[in-house]
Coordinates of C-alpha atoms and ligand atoms in Angstrom, one line a residue:
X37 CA 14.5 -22.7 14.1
X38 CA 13.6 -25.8 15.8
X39 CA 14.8 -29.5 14.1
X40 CA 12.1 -31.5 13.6
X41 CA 12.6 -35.2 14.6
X42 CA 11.5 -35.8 11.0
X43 CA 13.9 -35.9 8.1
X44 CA 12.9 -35.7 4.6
X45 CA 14.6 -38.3 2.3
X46 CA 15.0 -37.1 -1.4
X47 CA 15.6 -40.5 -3.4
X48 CA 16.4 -40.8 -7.6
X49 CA 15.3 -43.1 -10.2
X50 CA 18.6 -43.1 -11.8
X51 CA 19.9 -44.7 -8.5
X52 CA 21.9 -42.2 -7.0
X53 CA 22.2 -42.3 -3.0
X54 CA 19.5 -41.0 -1.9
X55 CA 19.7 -38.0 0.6
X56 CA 18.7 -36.9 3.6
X57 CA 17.2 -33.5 4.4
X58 CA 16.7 -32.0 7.8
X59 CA 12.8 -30.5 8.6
X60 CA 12.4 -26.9 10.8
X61 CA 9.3 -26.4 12.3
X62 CA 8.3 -22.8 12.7
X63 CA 6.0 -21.4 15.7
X64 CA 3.3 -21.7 13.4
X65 CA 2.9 -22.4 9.3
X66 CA 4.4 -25.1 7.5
X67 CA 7.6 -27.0 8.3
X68 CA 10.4 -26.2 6.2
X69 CA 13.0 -28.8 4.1
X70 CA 16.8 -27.4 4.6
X71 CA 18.3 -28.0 1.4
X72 CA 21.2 -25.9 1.5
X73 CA 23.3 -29.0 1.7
X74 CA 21.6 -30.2 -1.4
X75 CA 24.3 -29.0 -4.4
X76 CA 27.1 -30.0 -2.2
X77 CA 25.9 -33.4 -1.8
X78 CA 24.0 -34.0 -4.7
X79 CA 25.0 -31.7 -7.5
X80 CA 21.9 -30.3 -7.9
X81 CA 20.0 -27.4 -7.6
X82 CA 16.2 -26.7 -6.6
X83 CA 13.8 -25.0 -9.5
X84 CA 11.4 -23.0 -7.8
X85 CA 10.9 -19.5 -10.0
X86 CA 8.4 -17.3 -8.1
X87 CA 9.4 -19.0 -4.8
X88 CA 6.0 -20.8 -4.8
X89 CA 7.6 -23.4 -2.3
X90 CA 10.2 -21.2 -1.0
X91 CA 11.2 -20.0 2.4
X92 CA 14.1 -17.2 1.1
X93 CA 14.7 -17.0 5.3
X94 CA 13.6 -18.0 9.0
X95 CA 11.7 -14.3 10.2
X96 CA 9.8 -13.5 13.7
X97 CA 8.3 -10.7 12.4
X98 CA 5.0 -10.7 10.0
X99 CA 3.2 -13.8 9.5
X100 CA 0.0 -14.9 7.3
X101 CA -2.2 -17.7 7.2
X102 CA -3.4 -17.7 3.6
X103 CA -6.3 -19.7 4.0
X104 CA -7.7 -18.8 7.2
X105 CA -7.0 -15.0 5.9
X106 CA -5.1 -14.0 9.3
X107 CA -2.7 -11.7 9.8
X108 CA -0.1 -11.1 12.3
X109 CA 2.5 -8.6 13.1
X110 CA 4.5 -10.1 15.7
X111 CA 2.0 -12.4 16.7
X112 CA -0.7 -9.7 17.1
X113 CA -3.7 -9.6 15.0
X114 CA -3.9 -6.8 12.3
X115 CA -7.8 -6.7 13.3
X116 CA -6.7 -5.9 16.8
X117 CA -3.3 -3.4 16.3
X118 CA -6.0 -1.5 13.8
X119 CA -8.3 -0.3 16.5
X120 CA -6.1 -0.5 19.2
X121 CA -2.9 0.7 18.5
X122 CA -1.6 4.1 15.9
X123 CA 1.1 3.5 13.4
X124 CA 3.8 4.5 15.3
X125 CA 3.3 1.8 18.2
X126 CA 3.2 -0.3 15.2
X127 CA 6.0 0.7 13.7
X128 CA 7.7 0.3 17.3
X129 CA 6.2 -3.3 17.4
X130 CA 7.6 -4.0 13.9
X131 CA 10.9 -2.7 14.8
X132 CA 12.1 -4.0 18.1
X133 CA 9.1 -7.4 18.4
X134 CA 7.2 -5.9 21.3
X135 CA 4.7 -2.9 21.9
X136 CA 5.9 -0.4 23.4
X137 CA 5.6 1.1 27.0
X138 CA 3.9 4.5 27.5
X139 CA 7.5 5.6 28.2
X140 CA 8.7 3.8 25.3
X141 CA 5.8 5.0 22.9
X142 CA 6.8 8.9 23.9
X143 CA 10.4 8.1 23.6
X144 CA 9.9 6.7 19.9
X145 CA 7.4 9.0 18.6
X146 CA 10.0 11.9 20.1
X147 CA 12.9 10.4 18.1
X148 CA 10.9 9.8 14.9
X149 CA 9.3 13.4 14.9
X150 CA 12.9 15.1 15.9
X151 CA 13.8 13.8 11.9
X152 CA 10.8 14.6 10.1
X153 CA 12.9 17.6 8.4
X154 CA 15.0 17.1 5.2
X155 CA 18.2 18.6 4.3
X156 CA 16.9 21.8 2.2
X157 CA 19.3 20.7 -0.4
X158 CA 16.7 17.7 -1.4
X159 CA 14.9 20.3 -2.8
X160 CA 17.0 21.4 -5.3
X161 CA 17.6 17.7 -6.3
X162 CA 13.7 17.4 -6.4
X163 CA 13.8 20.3 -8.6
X164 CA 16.0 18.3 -11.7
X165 CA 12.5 16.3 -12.1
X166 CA 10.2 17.1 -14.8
X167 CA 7.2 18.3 -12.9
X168 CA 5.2 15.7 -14.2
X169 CA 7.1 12.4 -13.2
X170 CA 5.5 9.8 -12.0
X171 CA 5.6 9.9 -7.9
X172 CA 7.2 6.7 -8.2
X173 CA 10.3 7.6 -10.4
X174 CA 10.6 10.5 -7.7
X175 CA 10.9 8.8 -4.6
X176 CA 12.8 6.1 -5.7
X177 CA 15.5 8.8 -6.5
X178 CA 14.5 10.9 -3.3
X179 CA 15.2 7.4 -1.0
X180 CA 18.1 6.4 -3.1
X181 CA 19.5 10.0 -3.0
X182 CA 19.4 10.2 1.2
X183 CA 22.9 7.9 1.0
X184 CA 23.9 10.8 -0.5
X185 CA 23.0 13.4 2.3
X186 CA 23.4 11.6 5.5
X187 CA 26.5 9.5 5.6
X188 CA 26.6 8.8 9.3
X189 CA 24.1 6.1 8.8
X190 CA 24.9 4.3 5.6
X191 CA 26.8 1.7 7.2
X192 CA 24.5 -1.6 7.4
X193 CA 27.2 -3.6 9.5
X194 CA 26.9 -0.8 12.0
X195 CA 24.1 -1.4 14.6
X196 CA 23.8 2.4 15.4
X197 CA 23.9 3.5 12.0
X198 CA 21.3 1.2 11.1
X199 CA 19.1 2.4 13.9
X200 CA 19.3 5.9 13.1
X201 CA 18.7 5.1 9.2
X202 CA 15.4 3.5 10.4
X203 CA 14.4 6.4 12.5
X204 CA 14.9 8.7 9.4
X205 CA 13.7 6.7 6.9
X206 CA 10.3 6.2 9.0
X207 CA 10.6 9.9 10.1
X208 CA 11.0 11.6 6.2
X209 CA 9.0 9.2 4.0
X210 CA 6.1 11.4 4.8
X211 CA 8.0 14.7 4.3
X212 CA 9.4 13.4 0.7
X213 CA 6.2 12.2 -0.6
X214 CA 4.8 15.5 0.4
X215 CA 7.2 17.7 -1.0
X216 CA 6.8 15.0 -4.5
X217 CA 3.3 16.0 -4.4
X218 CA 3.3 19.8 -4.1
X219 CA 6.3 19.7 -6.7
X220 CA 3.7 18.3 -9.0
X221 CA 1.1 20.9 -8.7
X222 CA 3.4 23.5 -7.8
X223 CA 2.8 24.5 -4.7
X224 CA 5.3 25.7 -1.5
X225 CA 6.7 22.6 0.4
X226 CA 5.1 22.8 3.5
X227 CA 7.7 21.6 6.6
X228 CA 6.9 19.2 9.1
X229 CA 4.9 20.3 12.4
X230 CA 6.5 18.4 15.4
X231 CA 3.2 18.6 17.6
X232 CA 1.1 16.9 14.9
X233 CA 0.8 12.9 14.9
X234 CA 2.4 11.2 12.2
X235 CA -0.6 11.0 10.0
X236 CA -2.0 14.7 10.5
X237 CA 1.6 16.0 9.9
X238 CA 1.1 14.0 6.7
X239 CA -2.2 15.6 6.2
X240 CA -1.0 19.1 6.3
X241 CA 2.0 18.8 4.8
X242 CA 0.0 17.6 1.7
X243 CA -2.9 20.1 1.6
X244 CA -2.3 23.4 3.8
X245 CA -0.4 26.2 1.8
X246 CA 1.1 28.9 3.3
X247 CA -2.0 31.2 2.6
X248 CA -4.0 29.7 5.2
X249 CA -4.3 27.5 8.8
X250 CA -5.0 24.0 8.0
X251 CA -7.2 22.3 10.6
X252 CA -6.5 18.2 10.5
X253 CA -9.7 16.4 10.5
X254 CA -9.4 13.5 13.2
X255 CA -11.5 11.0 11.1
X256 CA -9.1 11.3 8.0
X257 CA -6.3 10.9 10.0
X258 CA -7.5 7.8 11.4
X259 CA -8.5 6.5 8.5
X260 CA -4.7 7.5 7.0
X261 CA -3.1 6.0 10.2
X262 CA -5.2 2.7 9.2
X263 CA -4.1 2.6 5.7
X264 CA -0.4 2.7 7.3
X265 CA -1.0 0.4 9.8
X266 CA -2.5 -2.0 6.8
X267 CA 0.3 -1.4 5.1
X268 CA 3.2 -1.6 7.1
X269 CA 4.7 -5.5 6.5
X270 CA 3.4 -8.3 5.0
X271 CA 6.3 -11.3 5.0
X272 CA 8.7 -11.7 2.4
X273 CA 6.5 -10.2 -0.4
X274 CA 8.5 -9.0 -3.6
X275 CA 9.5 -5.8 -2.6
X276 CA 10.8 -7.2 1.4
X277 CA 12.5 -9.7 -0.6
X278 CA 14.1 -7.2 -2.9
X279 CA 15.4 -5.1 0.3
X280 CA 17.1 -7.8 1.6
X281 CA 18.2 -9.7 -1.4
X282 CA 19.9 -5.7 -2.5
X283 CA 20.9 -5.5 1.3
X284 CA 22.9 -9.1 1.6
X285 CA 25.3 -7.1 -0.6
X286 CA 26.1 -4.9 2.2
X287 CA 25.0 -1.7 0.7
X288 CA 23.6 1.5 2.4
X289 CA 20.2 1.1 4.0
X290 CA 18.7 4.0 1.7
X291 CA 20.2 2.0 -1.3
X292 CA 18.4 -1.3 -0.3
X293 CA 14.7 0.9 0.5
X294 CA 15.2 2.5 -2.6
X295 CA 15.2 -0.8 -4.9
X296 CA 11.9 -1.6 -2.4
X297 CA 10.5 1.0 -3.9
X298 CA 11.4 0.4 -6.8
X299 CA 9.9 -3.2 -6.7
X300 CA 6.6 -1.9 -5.3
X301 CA 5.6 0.6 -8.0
X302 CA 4.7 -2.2 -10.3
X303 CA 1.3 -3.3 -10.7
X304 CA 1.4 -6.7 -9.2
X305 CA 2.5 -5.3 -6.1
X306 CA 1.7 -1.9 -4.6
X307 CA 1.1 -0.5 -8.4
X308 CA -2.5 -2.7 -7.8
X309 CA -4.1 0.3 -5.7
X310 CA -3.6 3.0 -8.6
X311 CA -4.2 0.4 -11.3
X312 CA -7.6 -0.5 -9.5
X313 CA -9.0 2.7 -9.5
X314 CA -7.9 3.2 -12.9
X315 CA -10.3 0.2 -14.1
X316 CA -13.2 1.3 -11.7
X317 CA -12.8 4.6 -13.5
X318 CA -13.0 3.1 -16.8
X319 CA -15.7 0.7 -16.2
X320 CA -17.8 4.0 -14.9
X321 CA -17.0 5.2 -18.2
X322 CA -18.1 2.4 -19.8
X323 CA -21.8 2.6 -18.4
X324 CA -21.1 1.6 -14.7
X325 CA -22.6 -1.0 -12.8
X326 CA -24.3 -2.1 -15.8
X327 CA -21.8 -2.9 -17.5
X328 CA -20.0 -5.2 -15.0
X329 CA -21.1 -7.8 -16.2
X330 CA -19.4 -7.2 -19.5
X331 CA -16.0 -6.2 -17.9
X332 CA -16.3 -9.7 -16.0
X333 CA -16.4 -11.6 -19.1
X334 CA -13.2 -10.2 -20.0
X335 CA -11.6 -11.0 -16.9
X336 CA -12.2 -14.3 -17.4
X337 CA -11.6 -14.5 -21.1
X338 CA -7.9 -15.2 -20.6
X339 CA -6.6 -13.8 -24.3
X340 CA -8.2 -10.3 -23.1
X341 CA -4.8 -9.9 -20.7
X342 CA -8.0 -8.0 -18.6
X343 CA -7.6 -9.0 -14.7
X344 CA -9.4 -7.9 -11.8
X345 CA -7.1 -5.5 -10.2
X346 CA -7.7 -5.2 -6.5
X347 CA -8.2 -9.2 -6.7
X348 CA -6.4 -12.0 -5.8
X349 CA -3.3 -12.6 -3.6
X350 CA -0.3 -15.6 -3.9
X351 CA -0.8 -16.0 0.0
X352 CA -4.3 -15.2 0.5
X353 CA -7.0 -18.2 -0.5
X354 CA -9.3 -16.4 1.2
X355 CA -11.0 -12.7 2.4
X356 CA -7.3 -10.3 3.1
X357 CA -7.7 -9.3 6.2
X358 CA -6.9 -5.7 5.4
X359 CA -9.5 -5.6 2.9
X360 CA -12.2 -6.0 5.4
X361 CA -11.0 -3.2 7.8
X362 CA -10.1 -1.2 4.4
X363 CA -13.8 -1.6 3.2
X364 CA -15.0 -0.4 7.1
X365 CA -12.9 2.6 6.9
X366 CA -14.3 3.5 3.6
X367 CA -17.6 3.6 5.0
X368 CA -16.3 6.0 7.4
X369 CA -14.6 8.7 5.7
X370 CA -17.1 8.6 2.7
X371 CA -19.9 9.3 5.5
X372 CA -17.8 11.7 7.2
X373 CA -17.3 13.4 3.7
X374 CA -20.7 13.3 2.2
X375 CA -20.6 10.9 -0.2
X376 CA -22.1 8.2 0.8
X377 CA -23.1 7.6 -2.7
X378 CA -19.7 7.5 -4.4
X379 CA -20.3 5.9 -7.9
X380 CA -16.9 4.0 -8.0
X381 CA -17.7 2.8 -4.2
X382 CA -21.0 1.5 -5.5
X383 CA -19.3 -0.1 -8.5
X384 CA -16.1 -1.5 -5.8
X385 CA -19.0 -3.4 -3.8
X386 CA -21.1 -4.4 -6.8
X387 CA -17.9 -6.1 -8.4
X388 CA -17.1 -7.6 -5.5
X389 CA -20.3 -9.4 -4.8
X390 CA -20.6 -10.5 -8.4
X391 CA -17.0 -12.1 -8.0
X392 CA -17.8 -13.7 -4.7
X393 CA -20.4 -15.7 -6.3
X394 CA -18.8 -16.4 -9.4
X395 CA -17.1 -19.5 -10.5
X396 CA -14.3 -18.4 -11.9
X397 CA -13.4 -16.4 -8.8
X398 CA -14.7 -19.6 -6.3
X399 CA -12.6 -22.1 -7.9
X400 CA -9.4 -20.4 -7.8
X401 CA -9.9 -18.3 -4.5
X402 CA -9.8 -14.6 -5.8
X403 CA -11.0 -12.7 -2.8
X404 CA -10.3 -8.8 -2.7
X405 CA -6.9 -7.9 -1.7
X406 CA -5.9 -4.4 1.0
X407 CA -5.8 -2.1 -2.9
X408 CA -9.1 -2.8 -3.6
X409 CA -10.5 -0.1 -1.2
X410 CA -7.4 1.7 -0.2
X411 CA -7.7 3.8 -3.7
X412 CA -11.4 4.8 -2.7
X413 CA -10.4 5.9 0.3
X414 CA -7.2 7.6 -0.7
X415 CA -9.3 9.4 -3.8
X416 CA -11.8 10.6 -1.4
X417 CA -9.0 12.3 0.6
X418 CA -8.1 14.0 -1.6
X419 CA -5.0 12.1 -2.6
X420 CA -4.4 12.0 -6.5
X421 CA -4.3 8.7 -8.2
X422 CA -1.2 8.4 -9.0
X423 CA 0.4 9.0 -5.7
X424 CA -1.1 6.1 -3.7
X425 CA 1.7 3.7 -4.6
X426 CA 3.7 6.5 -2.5
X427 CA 1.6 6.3 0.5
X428 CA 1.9 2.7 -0.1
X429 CA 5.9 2.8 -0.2
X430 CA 5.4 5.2 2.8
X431 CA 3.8 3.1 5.0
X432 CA 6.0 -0.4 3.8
X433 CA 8.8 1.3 4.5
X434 CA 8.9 0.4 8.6
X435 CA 8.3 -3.1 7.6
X436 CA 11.4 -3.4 5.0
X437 CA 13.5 -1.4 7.2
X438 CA 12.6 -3.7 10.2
X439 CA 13.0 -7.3 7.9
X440 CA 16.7 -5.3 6.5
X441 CA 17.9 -4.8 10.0
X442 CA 16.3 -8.6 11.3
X443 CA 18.6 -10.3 8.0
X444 CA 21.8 -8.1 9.2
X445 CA 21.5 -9.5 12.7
X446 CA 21.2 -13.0 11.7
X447 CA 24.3 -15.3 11.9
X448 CA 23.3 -17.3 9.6
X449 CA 22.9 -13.9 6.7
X450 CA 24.8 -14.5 3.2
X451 CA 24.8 -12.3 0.4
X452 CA 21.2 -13.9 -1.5
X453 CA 22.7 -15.5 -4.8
X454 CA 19.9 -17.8 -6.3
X455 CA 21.3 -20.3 -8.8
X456 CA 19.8 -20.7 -12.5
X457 CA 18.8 -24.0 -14.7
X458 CA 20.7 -22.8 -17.9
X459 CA 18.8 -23.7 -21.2
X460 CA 20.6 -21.8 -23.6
X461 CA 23.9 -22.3 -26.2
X462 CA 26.3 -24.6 -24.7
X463 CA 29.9 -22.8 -25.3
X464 CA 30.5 -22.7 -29.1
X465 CA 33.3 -20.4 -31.1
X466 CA 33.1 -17.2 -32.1
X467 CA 33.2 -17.0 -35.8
X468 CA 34.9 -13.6 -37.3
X469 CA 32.1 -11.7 -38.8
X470 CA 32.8 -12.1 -42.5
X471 CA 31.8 -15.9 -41.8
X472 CA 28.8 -14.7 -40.1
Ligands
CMC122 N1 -8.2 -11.3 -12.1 C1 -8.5 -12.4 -12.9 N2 -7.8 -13.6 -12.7 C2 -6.9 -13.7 -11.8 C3 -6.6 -12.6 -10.9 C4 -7.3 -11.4 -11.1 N3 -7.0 -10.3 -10.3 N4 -5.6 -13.0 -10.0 C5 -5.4 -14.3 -10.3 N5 -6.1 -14.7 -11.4 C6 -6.1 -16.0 -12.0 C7 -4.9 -16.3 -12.8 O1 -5.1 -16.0 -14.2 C8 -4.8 -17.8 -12.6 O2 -5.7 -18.5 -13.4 P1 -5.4 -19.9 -14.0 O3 -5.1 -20.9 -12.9 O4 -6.6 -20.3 -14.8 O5 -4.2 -19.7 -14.9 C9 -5.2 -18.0 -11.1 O6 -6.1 -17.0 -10.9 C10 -4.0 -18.0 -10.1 O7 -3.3 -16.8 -10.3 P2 -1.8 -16.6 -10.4 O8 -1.4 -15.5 -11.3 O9 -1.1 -17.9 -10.6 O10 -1.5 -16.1 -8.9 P3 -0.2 -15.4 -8.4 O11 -0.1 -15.8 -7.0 O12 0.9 -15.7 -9.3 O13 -0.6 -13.9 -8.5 C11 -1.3 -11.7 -8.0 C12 -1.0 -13.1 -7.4 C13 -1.6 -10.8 -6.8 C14 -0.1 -11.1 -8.8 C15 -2.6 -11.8 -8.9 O14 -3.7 -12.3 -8.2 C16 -2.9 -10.4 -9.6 O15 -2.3 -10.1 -10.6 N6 -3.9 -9.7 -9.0 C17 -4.3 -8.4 -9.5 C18 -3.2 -7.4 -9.0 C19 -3.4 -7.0 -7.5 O16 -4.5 -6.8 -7.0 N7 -2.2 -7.0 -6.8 C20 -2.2 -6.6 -5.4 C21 -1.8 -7.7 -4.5 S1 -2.1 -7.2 -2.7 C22 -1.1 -5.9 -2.5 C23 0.4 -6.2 -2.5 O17 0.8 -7.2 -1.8 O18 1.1 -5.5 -3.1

């Protein structure tokens, strides 16, 4: 963090002494106000629920520019790393800052597919789910449970252990989602092919049985490597910020993934891409593109509790970048897959145009977020609903890893303990109940 010769001075009206507060300029993005000297010197605390004016930490890995809709990973442009690069040189990038060598891409995609296998006994602890559990409440328990099954990398203060947690975690994310999925419909568990790439291993491990050869289709596993690319880190969102705030603790780095996942299942966050499809489904059963208009006036009638799912972003003020190269991929695999005139694609575009121009939608800056083409795309995959917020978790899971591991390494790292403005009973007696 570089001081700024600027110092911000916090004054009162009650006259207190006023305060100075040292100013941190980042490599780009707004300056920061250190005010960790504040209760010390002051007494008081800061009130900022939601962390709308928060910097939780100083990070060098992800950043966004909210209103010029930019994103970076490492100071690379997601428009660039999505045609250039797969999702393991991301991932690489993501991990140790830089992209890697030819040497250093072989090396990495070697270690990660070396662990794509599971200890056989996770599938007996699959097995105590009911079969119809939400993918969700599965892999939290399958990422949570992996402390349990490979103890020589739970120790977060050890710089080899967290290493190899990262490789594996990266390495059987695929490999547990799968085996969630085929759980569900009841089909074998298909193990991991080492001479696959990361996202046609995925592929097959989803959809071939034993019955038959699976033959990977090299335009869906672009479009799959996209969606992880798009999805691998996006700044100190609520699920990063839950991995580190459960990591300052010092727990396990399965532990700390596991309450990311947690976090992520919810529809604010990565829950957005199921719950979006879900509403495009039931505006098709409503009447369709017709009837948008309708469905609009609910979103904007605030007592309906009815929002735009797919819409919106705390960051973004304008176009997400993902969505754009989410709504070109879309083109592509529903071309490649003959259905160019998918009804819920039609009513995606038709929504969003109407929103662009409306003034609800201007004034506050609701563009379309990455979920609200990813389900579209995922659907016509062949990927049921209710397991994108896995692929999601999948994908997110380099970027919490990589933000875990850049918190441990930092001197300045505390255990994260927010403070509270208490509003409730002021100590008082307990009376015995008969007085009650
Ligand atoms: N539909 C209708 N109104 C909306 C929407 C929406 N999708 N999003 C925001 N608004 C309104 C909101 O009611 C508020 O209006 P007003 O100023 O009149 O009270 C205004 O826009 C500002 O919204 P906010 O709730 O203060 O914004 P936030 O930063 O707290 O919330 C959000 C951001 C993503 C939770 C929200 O936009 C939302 O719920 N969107 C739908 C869910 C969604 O698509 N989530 C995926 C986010 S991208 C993937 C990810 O990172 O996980």
């Amino acid at each position: 963090m570089t001081p700024s010769d600027v110092k911000a001075t916090l004054s009162f009206s009650d006259g207190s002494p006023s305060m100075d507060l040292p100013l941190y300029k980042g490599t780009v993005g707004p300056d920061v106000i250190d005010i960790r000297k504040l209760y010390g010197q002051t007494g008081k605390f800061t009130y900022d629920p939601g962390f709308l004016s928060t910097a939780s930490c100083n990070s060098t890995i992800t950043y966004i520019d909210g209103d010029k809709g930019e994103l970076l990973y490492r100071g690379y442009p997601i428009e660039q790393l999505a045609v250039n690069c797969d999702y393991l040189e991301t991932c690489y990038l993501l991990l140790y800052g830089e992209l890697p060598t030819p040497t250093q891409k072989a090396d990495f995609e070697d270690r990660v597919t070396n662990h794509t296998m599971v200890n056989e006994q996770m599938q007996f602890f699959l097995r105590g789910f009911r079969r119809d559990a939400h993918p969700m409440a599965v892999l939290t328990g399958l990422v949570g449970a992996m402390s349990a099954f490979y103890h020589d990398s739970t120790d977060i203060n050890n710089p080899e252990h967290r290493e190899i947690a990262a490789i594996r975690l990266i390495a059987k994310m695929p490999t547990l989602v799968a085996m969630a999925y085929k759980y569900t419909v009841g089909q074998p568990y298909i193990y991991p092919k080492n001479d696959l790439s990361y996202s046609g291993n995925f592929l097959r491990m989803m959809f071939a049985t034993p019955c038959e050869e699976y033959k990977v289709n090299p335009v869906i596993e672009r479009a799959l490597d996209r969606i992880f690319i798009l999805h691998a880190d996006h700044e100190q969102n609520a699920s990063t910020s839950t991995v580190r705030l459960c990591g300052s603790s010092g727990t396990n780095p399965f532990a700390a993934i596991a309450a990311g996942v947690a976090c992520l299942w919810g529809p604010s966050h990565g829950g957005a891409n199921e719950a979006c499809l879900n509403m495009l489904g039931d505006i098709q059963k409503m009447g369709g593109v017709a009837k948008v208009g309708e469905f609009m006036n609910q979103v904007k009638d605030k007592s309906s509790g009815v929002k735009l799912m797919g819409f919106g972003h705390r960051v973004y003020k304008n176009y997400d970048p993902r969505a754009k190269l989410m709504r070109e991929t879309c083109h592509e695999v529903l071309n490649e897959l003959g259905l160019q005139n998918d009804p819920l694609f039609k009513l995606a575009m038709e929504l969003e145009k109407i929103a662009l121009e409306d003034e609800y939608f201007v004034a506050r800056k609701l563009y379309p977020n990455v979920d609200f083409y990813s389900g579209i795309v995922q659907r016509a995959i062949g990927i049921p609903v209710p397991l994108f917020t896995a692929i999601f978790a999948l994908a997110r899971t380099v970027g919490w890893i990589a933000q875990l591991n850049e918190m441990i390494g930092d001197p300045e790292y505390k255990i994260g303990r927010p403070r509270q403005l208490f509003v409730g009973a002021a100590a008082r007696d307990v009376k015995p109940l008969s007085q009650r």
